[in-house]
PDB file of C-alpha atoms in Angstrom:
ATOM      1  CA  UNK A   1    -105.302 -38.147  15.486  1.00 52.00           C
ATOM      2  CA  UNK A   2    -102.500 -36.555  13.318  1.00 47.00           C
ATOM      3  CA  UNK A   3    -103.388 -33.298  15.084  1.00 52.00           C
ATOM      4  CA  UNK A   4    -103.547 -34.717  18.674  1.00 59.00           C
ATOM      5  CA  UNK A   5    -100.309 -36.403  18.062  1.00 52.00           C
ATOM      6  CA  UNK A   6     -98.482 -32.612  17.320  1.00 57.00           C
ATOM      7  CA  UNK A   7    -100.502 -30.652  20.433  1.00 64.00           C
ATOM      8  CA  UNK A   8     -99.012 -33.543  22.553  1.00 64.00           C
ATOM      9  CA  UNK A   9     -95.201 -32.571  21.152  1.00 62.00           C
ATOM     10  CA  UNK A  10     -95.824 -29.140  21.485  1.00 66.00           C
ATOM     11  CA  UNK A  11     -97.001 -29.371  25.115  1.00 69.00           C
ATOM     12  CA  UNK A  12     -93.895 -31.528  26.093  1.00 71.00           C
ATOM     13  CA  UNK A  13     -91.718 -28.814  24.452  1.00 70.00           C
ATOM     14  CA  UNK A  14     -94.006 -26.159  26.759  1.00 72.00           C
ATOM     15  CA  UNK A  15     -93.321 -28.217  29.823  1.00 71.00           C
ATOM     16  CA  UNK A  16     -89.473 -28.361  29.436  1.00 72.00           C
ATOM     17  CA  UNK A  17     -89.133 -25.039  28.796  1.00 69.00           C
ATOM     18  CA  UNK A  18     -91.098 -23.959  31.477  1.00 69.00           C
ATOM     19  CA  UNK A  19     -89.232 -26.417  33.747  1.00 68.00           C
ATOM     20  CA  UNK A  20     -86.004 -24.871  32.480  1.00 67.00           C
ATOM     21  CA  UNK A  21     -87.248 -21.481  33.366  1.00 68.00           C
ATOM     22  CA  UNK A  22     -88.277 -22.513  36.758  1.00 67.00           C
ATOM     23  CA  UNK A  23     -84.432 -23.737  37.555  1.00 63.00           C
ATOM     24  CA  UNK A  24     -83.265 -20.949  35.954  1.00 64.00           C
ATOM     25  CA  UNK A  25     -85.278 -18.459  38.584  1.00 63.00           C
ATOM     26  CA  UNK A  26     -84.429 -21.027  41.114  1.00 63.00           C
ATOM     27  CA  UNK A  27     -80.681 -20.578  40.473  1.00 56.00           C
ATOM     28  CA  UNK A  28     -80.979 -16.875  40.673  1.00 56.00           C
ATOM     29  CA  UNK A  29     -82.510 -15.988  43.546  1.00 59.00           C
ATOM     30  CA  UNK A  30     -80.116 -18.384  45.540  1.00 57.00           C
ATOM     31  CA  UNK A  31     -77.021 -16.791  43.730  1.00 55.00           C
ATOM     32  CA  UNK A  32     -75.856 -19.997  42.384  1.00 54.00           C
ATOM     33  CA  UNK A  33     -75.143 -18.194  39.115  1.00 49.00           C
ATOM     34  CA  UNK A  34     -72.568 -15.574  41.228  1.00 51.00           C
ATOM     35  CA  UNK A  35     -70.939 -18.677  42.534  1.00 47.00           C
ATOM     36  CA  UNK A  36     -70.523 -20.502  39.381  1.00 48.00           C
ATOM     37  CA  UNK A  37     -69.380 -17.121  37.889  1.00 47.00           C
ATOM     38  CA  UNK A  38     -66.496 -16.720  40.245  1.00 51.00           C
ATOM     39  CA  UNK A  39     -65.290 -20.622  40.101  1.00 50.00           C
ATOM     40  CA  UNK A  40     -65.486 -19.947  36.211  1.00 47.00           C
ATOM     41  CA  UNK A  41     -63.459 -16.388  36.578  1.00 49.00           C
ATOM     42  CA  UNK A  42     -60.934 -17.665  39.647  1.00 45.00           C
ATOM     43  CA  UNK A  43     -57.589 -17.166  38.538  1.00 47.00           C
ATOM     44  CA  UNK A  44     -54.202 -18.652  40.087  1.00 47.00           C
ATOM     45  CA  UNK A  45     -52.132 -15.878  41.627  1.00 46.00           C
ATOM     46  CA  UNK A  46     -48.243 -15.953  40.777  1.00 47.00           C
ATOM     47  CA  UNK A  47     -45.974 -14.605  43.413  1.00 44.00           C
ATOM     48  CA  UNK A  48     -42.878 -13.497  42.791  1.00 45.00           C
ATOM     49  CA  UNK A  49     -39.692 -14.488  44.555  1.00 45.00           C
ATOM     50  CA  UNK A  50     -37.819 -11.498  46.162  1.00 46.00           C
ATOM     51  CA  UNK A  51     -34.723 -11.404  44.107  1.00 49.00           C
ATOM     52  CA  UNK A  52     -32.703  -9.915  47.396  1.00 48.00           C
ATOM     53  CA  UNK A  53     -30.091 -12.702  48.118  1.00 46.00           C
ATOM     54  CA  UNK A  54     -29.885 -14.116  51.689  1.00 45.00           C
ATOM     55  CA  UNK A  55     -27.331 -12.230  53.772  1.00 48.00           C
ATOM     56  CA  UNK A  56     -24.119 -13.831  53.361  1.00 51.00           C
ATOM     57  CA  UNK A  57     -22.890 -15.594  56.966  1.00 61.00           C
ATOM     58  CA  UNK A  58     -19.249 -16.457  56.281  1.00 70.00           C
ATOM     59  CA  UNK A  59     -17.791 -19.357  58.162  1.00 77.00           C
ATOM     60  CA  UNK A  60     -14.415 -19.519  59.812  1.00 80.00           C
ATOM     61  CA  UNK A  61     -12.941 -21.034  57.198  1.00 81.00           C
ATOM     62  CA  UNK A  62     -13.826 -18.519  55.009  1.00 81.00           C
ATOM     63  CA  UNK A  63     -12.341 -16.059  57.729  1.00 86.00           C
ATOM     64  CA  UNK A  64      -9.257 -18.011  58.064  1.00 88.00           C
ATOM     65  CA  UNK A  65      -8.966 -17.982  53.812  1.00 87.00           C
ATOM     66  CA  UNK A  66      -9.563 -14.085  54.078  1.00 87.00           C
ATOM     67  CA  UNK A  67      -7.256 -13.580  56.463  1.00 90.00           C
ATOM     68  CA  UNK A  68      -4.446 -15.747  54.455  1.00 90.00           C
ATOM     69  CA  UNK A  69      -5.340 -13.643  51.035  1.00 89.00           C
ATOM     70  CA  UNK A  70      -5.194 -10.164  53.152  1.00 90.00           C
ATOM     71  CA  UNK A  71      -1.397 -11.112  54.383  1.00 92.00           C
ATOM     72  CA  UNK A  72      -0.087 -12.143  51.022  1.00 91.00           C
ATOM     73  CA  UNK A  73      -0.731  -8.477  49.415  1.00 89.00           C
ATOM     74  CA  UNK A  74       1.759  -6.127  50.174  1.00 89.00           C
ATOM     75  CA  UNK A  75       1.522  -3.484  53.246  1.00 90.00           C
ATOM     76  CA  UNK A  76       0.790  -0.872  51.004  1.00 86.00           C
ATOM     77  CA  UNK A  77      -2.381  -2.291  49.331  1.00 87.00           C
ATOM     78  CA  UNK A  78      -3.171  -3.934  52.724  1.00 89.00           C
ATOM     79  CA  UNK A  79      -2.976  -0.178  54.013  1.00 89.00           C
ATOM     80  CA  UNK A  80      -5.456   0.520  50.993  1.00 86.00           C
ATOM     81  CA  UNK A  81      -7.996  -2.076  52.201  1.00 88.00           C
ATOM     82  CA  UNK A  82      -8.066  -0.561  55.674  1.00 90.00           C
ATOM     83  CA  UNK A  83      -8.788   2.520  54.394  1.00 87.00           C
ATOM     84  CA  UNK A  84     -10.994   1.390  52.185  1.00 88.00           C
ATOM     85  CA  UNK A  85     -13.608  -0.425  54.741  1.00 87.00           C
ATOM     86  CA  UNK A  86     -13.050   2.892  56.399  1.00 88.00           C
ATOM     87  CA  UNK A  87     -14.444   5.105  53.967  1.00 83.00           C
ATOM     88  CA  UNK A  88     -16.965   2.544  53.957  1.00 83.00           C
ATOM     89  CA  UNK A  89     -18.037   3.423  57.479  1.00 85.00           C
ATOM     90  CA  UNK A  90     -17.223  -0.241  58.761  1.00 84.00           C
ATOM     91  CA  UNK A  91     -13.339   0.389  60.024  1.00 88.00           C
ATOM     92  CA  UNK A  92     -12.486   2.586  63.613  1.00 88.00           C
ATOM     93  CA  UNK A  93      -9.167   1.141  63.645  1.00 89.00           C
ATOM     94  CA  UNK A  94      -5.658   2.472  62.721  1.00 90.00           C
ATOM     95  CA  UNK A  95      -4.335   2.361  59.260  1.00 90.00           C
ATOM     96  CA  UNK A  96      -1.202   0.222  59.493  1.00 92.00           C
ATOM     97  CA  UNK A  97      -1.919  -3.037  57.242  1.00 92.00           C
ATOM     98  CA  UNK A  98      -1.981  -5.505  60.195  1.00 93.00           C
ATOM     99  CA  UNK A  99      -4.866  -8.231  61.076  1.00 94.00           C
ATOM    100  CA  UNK A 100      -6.330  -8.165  63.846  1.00 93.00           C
ATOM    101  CA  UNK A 101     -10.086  -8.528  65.457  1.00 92.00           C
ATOM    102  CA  UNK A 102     -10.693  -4.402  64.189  1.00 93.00           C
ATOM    103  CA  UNK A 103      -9.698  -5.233  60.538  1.00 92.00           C
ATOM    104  CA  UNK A 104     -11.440  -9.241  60.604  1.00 91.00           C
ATOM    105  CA  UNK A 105     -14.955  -7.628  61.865  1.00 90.00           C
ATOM    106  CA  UNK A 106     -14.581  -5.269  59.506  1.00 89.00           C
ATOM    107  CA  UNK A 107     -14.066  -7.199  56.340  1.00 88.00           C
ATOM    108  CA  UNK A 108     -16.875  -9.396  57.351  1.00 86.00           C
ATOM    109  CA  UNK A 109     -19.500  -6.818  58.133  1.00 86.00           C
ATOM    110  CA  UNK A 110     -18.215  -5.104  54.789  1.00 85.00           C
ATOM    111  CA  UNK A 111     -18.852  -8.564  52.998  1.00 84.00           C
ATOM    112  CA  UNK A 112     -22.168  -9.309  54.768  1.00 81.00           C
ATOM    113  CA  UNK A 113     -23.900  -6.245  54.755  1.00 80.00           C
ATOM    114  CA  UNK A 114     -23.040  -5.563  50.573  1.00 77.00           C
ATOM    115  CA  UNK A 115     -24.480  -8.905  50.444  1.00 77.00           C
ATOM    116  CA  UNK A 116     -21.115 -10.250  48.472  1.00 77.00           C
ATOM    117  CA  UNK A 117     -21.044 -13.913  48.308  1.00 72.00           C
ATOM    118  CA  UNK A 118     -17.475 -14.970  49.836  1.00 72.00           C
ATOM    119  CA  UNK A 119     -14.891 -14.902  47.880  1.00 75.00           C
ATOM    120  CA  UNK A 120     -11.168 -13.157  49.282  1.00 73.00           C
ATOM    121  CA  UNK A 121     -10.574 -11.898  45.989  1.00 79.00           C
ATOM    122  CA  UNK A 122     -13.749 -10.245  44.735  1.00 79.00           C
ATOM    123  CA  UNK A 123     -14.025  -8.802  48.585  1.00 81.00           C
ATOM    124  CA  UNK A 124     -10.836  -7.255  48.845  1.00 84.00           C
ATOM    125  CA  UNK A 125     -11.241  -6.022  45.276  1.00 85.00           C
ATOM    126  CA  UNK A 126     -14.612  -4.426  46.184  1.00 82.00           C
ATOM    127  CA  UNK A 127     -13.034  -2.824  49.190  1.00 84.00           C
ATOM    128  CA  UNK A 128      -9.948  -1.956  47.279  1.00 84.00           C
ATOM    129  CA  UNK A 129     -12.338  -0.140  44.707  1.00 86.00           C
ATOM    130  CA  UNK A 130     -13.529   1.948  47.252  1.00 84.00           C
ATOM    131  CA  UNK A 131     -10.479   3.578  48.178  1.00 81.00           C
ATOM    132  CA  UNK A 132      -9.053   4.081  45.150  1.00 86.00           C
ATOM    133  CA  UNK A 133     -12.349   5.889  44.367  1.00 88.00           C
ATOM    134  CA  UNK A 134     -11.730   8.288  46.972  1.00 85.00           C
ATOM    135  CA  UNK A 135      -9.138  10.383  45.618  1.00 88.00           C
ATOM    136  CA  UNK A 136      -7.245  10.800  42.213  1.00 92.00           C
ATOM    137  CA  UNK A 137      -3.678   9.323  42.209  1.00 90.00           C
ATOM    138  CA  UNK A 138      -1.462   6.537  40.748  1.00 90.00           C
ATOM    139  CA  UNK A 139      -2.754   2.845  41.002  1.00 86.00           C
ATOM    140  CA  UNK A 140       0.461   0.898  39.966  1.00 88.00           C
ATOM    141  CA  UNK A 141       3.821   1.099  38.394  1.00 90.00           C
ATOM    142  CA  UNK A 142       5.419  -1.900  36.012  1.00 87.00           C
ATOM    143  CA  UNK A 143       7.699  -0.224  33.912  1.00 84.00           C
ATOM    144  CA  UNK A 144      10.924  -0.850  33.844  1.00 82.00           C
ATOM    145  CA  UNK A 145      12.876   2.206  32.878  1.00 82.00           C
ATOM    146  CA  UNK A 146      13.164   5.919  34.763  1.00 87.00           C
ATOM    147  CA  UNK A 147      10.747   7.945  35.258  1.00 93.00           C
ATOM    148  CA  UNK A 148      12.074  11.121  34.052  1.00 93.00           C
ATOM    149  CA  UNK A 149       9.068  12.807  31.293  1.00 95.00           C
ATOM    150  CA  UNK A 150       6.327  14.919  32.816  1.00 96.00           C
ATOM    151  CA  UNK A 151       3.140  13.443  31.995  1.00 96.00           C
ATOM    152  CA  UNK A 152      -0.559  15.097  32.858  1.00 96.00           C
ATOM    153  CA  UNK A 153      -4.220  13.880  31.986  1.00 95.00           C
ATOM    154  CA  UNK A 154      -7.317  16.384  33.033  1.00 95.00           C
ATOM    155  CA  UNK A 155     -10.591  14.212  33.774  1.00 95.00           C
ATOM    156  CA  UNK A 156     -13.931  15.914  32.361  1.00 92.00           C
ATOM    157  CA  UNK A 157     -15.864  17.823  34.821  1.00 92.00           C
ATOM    158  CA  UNK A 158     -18.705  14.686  34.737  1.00 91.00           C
ATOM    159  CA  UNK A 159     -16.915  11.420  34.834  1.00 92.00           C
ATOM    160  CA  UNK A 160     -14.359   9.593  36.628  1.00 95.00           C
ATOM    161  CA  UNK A 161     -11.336   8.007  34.645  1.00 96.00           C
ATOM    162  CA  UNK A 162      -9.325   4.833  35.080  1.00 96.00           C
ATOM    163  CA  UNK A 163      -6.102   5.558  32.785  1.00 96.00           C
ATOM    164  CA  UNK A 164      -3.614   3.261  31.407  1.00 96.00           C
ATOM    165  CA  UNK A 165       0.068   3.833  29.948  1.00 96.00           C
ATOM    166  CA  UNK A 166       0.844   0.955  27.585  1.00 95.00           C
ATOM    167  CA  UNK A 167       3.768   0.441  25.657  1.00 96.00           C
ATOM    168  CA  UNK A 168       3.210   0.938  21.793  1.00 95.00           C
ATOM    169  CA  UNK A 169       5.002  -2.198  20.268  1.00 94.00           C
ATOM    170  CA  UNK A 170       4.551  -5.112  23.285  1.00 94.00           C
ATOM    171  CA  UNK A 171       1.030  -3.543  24.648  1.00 94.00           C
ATOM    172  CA  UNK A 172       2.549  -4.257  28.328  1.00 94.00           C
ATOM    173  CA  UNK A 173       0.808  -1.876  30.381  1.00 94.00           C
ATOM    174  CA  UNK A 174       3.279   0.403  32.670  1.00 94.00           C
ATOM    175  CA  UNK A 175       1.244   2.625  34.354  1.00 94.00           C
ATOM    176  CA  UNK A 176      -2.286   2.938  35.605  1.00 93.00           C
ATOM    177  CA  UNK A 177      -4.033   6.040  37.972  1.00 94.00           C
ATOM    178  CA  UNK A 178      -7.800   6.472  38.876  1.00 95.00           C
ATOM    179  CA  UNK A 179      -8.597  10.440  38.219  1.00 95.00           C
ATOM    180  CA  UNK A 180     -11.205  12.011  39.878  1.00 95.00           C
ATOM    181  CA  UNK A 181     -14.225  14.300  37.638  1.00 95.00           C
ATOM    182  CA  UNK A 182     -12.759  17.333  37.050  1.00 94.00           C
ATOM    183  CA  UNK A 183      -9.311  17.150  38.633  1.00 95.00           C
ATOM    184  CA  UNK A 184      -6.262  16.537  36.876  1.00 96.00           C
ATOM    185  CA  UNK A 185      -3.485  13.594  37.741  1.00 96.00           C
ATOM    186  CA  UNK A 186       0.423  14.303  37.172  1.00 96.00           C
ATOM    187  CA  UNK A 187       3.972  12.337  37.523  1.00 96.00           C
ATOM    188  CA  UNK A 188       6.936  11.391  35.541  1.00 96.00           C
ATOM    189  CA  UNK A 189       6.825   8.499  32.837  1.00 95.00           C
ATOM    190  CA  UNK A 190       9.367   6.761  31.185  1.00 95.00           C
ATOM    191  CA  UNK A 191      11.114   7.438  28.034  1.00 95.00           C
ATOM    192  CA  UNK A 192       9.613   5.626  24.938  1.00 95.00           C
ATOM    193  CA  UNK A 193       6.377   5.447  23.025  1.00 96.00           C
ATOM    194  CA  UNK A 194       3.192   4.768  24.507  1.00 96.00           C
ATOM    195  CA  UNK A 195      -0.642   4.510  23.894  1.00 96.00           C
ATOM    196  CA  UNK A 196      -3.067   5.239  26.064  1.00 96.00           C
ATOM    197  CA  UNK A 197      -6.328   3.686  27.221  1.00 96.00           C
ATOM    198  CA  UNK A 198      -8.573   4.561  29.364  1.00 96.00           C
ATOM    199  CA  UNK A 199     -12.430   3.204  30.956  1.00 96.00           C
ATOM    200  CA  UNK A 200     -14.587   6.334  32.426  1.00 95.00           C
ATOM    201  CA  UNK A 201     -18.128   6.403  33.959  1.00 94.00           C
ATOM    202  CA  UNK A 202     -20.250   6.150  37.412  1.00 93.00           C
ATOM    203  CA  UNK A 203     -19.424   4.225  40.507  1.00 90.00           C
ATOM    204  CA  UNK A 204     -15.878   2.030  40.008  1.00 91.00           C
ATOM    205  CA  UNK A 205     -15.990  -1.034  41.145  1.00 87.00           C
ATOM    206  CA  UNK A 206     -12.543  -2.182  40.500  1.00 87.00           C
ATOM    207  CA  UNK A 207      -9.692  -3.451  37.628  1.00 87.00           C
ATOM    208  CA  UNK A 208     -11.831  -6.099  36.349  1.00 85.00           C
ATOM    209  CA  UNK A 209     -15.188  -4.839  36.065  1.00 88.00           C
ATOM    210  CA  UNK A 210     -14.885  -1.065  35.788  1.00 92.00           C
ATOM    211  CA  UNK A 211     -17.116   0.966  36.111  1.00 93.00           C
ATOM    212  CA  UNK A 212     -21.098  -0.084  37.297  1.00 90.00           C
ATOM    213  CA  UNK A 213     -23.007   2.625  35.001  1.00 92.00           C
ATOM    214  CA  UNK A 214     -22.582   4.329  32.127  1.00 93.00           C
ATOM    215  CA  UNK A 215     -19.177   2.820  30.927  1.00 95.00           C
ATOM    216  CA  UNK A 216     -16.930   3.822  28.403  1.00 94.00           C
ATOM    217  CA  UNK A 217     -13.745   2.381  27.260  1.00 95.00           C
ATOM    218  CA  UNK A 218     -11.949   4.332  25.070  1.00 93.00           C
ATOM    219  CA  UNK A 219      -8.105   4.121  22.864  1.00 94.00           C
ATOM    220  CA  UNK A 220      -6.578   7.487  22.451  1.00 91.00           C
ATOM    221  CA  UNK A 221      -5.695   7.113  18.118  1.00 90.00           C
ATOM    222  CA  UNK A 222      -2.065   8.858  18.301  1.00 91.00           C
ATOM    223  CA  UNK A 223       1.151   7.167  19.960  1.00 94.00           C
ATOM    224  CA  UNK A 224       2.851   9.708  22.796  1.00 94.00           C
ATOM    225  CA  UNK A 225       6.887  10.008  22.751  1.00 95.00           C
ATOM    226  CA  UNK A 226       8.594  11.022  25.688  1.00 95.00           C
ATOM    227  CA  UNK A 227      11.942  11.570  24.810  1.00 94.00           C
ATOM    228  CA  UNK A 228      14.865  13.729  25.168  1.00 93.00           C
ATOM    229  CA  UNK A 229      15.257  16.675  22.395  1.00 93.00           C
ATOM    230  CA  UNK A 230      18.677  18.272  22.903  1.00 92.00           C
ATOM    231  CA  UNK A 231      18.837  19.506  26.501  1.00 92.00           C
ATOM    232  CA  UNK A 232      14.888  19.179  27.347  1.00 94.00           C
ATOM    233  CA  UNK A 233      12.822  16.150  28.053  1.00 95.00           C
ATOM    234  CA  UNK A 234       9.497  16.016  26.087  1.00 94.00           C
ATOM    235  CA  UNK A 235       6.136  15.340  28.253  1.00 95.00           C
ATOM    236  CA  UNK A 236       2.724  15.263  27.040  1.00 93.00           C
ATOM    237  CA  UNK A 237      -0.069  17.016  28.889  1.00 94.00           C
ATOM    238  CA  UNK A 238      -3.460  15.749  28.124  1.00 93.00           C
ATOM    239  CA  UNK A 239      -7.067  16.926  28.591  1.00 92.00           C
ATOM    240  CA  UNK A 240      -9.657  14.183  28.000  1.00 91.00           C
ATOM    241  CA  UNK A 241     -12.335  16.761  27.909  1.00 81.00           C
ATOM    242  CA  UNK A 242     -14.514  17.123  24.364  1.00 73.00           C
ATOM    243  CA  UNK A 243     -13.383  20.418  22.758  1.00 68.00           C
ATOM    244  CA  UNK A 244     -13.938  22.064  19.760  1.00 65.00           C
ATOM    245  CA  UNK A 245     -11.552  21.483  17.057  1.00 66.00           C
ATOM    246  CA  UNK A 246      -9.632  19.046  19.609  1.00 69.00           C
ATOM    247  CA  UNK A 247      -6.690  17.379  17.931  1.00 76.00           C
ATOM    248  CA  UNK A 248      -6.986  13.956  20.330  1.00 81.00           C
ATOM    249  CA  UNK A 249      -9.146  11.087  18.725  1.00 86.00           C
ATOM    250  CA  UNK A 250     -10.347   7.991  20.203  1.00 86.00           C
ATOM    251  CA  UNK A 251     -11.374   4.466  19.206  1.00 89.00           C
ATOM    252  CA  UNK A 252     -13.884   2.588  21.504  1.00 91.00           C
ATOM    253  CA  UNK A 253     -12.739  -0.533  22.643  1.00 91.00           C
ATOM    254  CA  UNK A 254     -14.045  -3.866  24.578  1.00 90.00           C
ATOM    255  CA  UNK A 255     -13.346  -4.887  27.943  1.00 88.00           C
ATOM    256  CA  UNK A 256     -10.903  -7.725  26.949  1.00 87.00           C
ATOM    257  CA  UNK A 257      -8.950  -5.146  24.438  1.00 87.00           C
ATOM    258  CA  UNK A 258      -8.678  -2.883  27.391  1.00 90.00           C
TER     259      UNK A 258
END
């Protein structure tokens, strides 16, 4: 009995396996075992969002508040911004600093196109950037006294410069110019003491943020005189170019030192 009891467990055990076998080949040859591979394997796919902005549409208000902001600036900068939406390739019209349809569709297809969401000062800025890019030359006077000491700086051959003239003991700044790689940028500073700091590298985008790549902002470490000395007026003539054995230092400096 004993031994009819085990073949009877071991032929139950035979009968489930082979019924496991025969899903098994069941399973296979209708490819149920792909399928439930590829549900097991699916994975969710992540797109990701196109980090291009919308195009900016600016509404009349905004046109009315850019129009406002483009009057109060003085016919000399608004001069600037014409010329600067010209370089640009978005301005036909003449260079005299007045509004009108030419200048309005200008601004806007500037702002819209360079995807700038609207705001009158960052636009004009922008646009103001662009000009004073274009050529090497003197930004802005605040100084106070006459001009009378001749006063150079020489740009490296590889980057553009934005200088600054600021007065040793109150840090006002006086004088600013954008130079050009490789050219040089002259005029006649006032008498005193001065330091002066300067921000160089690729693609200026304006006062406040500089330059877009590769930007340096430098303090030359020596104060310049320009003075009178008997009958001759003393200038300094600069060249911000690395040399060997130079005798003009620097000291890097932060954008809110500068």
């Amino acid at each position: 009995r004993l031994m009819r009891f085990k073949d009877r467990i071991a032929m139950r055990k035979i009968i489930r396996y082979a019924a496991l076998l025969f899903l098994i080949y069941t399973f296979y040859n209708e490819g149920m075992f792909d399928e439930i591979f590829k549900q097991s394997t699916s994975t969710k796919t992540e797109v990701a969002a196109d980090p291009t902005p919308v195009p900016v549409l600016y509404s009349s208000d905004n046109i009315n508040t850019l129009k406002e902001q483009f009057l109060k600036t003085k016919l000399s900068v608004r001069k600037e911004i014409q010329q600067g939406v010209k370089l640009a390739g978005n301005y036909s019209g003449m260079i005299d600093g007045l509004w009108g349809p030419e200048t309005e569709k200008s601004l806007v297809n500037f702002g819209q196109s360079n995807k700038i969401p609207f705001n009158s000062n960052i636009l004009l800025d922008r646009i103001i950037a662009i000009a004073v890019s274009s050529k090497t030359g003197e930004i802005w006077f605040n100084g106070s006294g006459q001009r009378k000491a001749p006063f150079s700086v020489e740009a490296s051959p590889n980057r553009d410069y934005f200088i600054k003239l600021r007065e040793a003991d109150t840090k006002i700044d006086v004088l600013a110019a954008y130079i050009k790689a490789g050219e040089t940028f002259e005029t006649k500073a006032p008498l005193g003491s001065f330091e002066l700091v300067y921000a160089s590298g690729e693609n200026w985008l304006g006062e406040v943020d500089l330059f877009e790549k590769n930007l340096s902002i430098t303090r030359a470490d020596k104060t310049f005189v320009f003075e009178i000395v008997g009958n001759q007026i003393m200038g300094r003539k600069i060249k911000l170019v690395s040399v060997q054995n130079g005798n003009l230092k620097s000291v890097r400096l932060n954008k809110d030192s500068f």
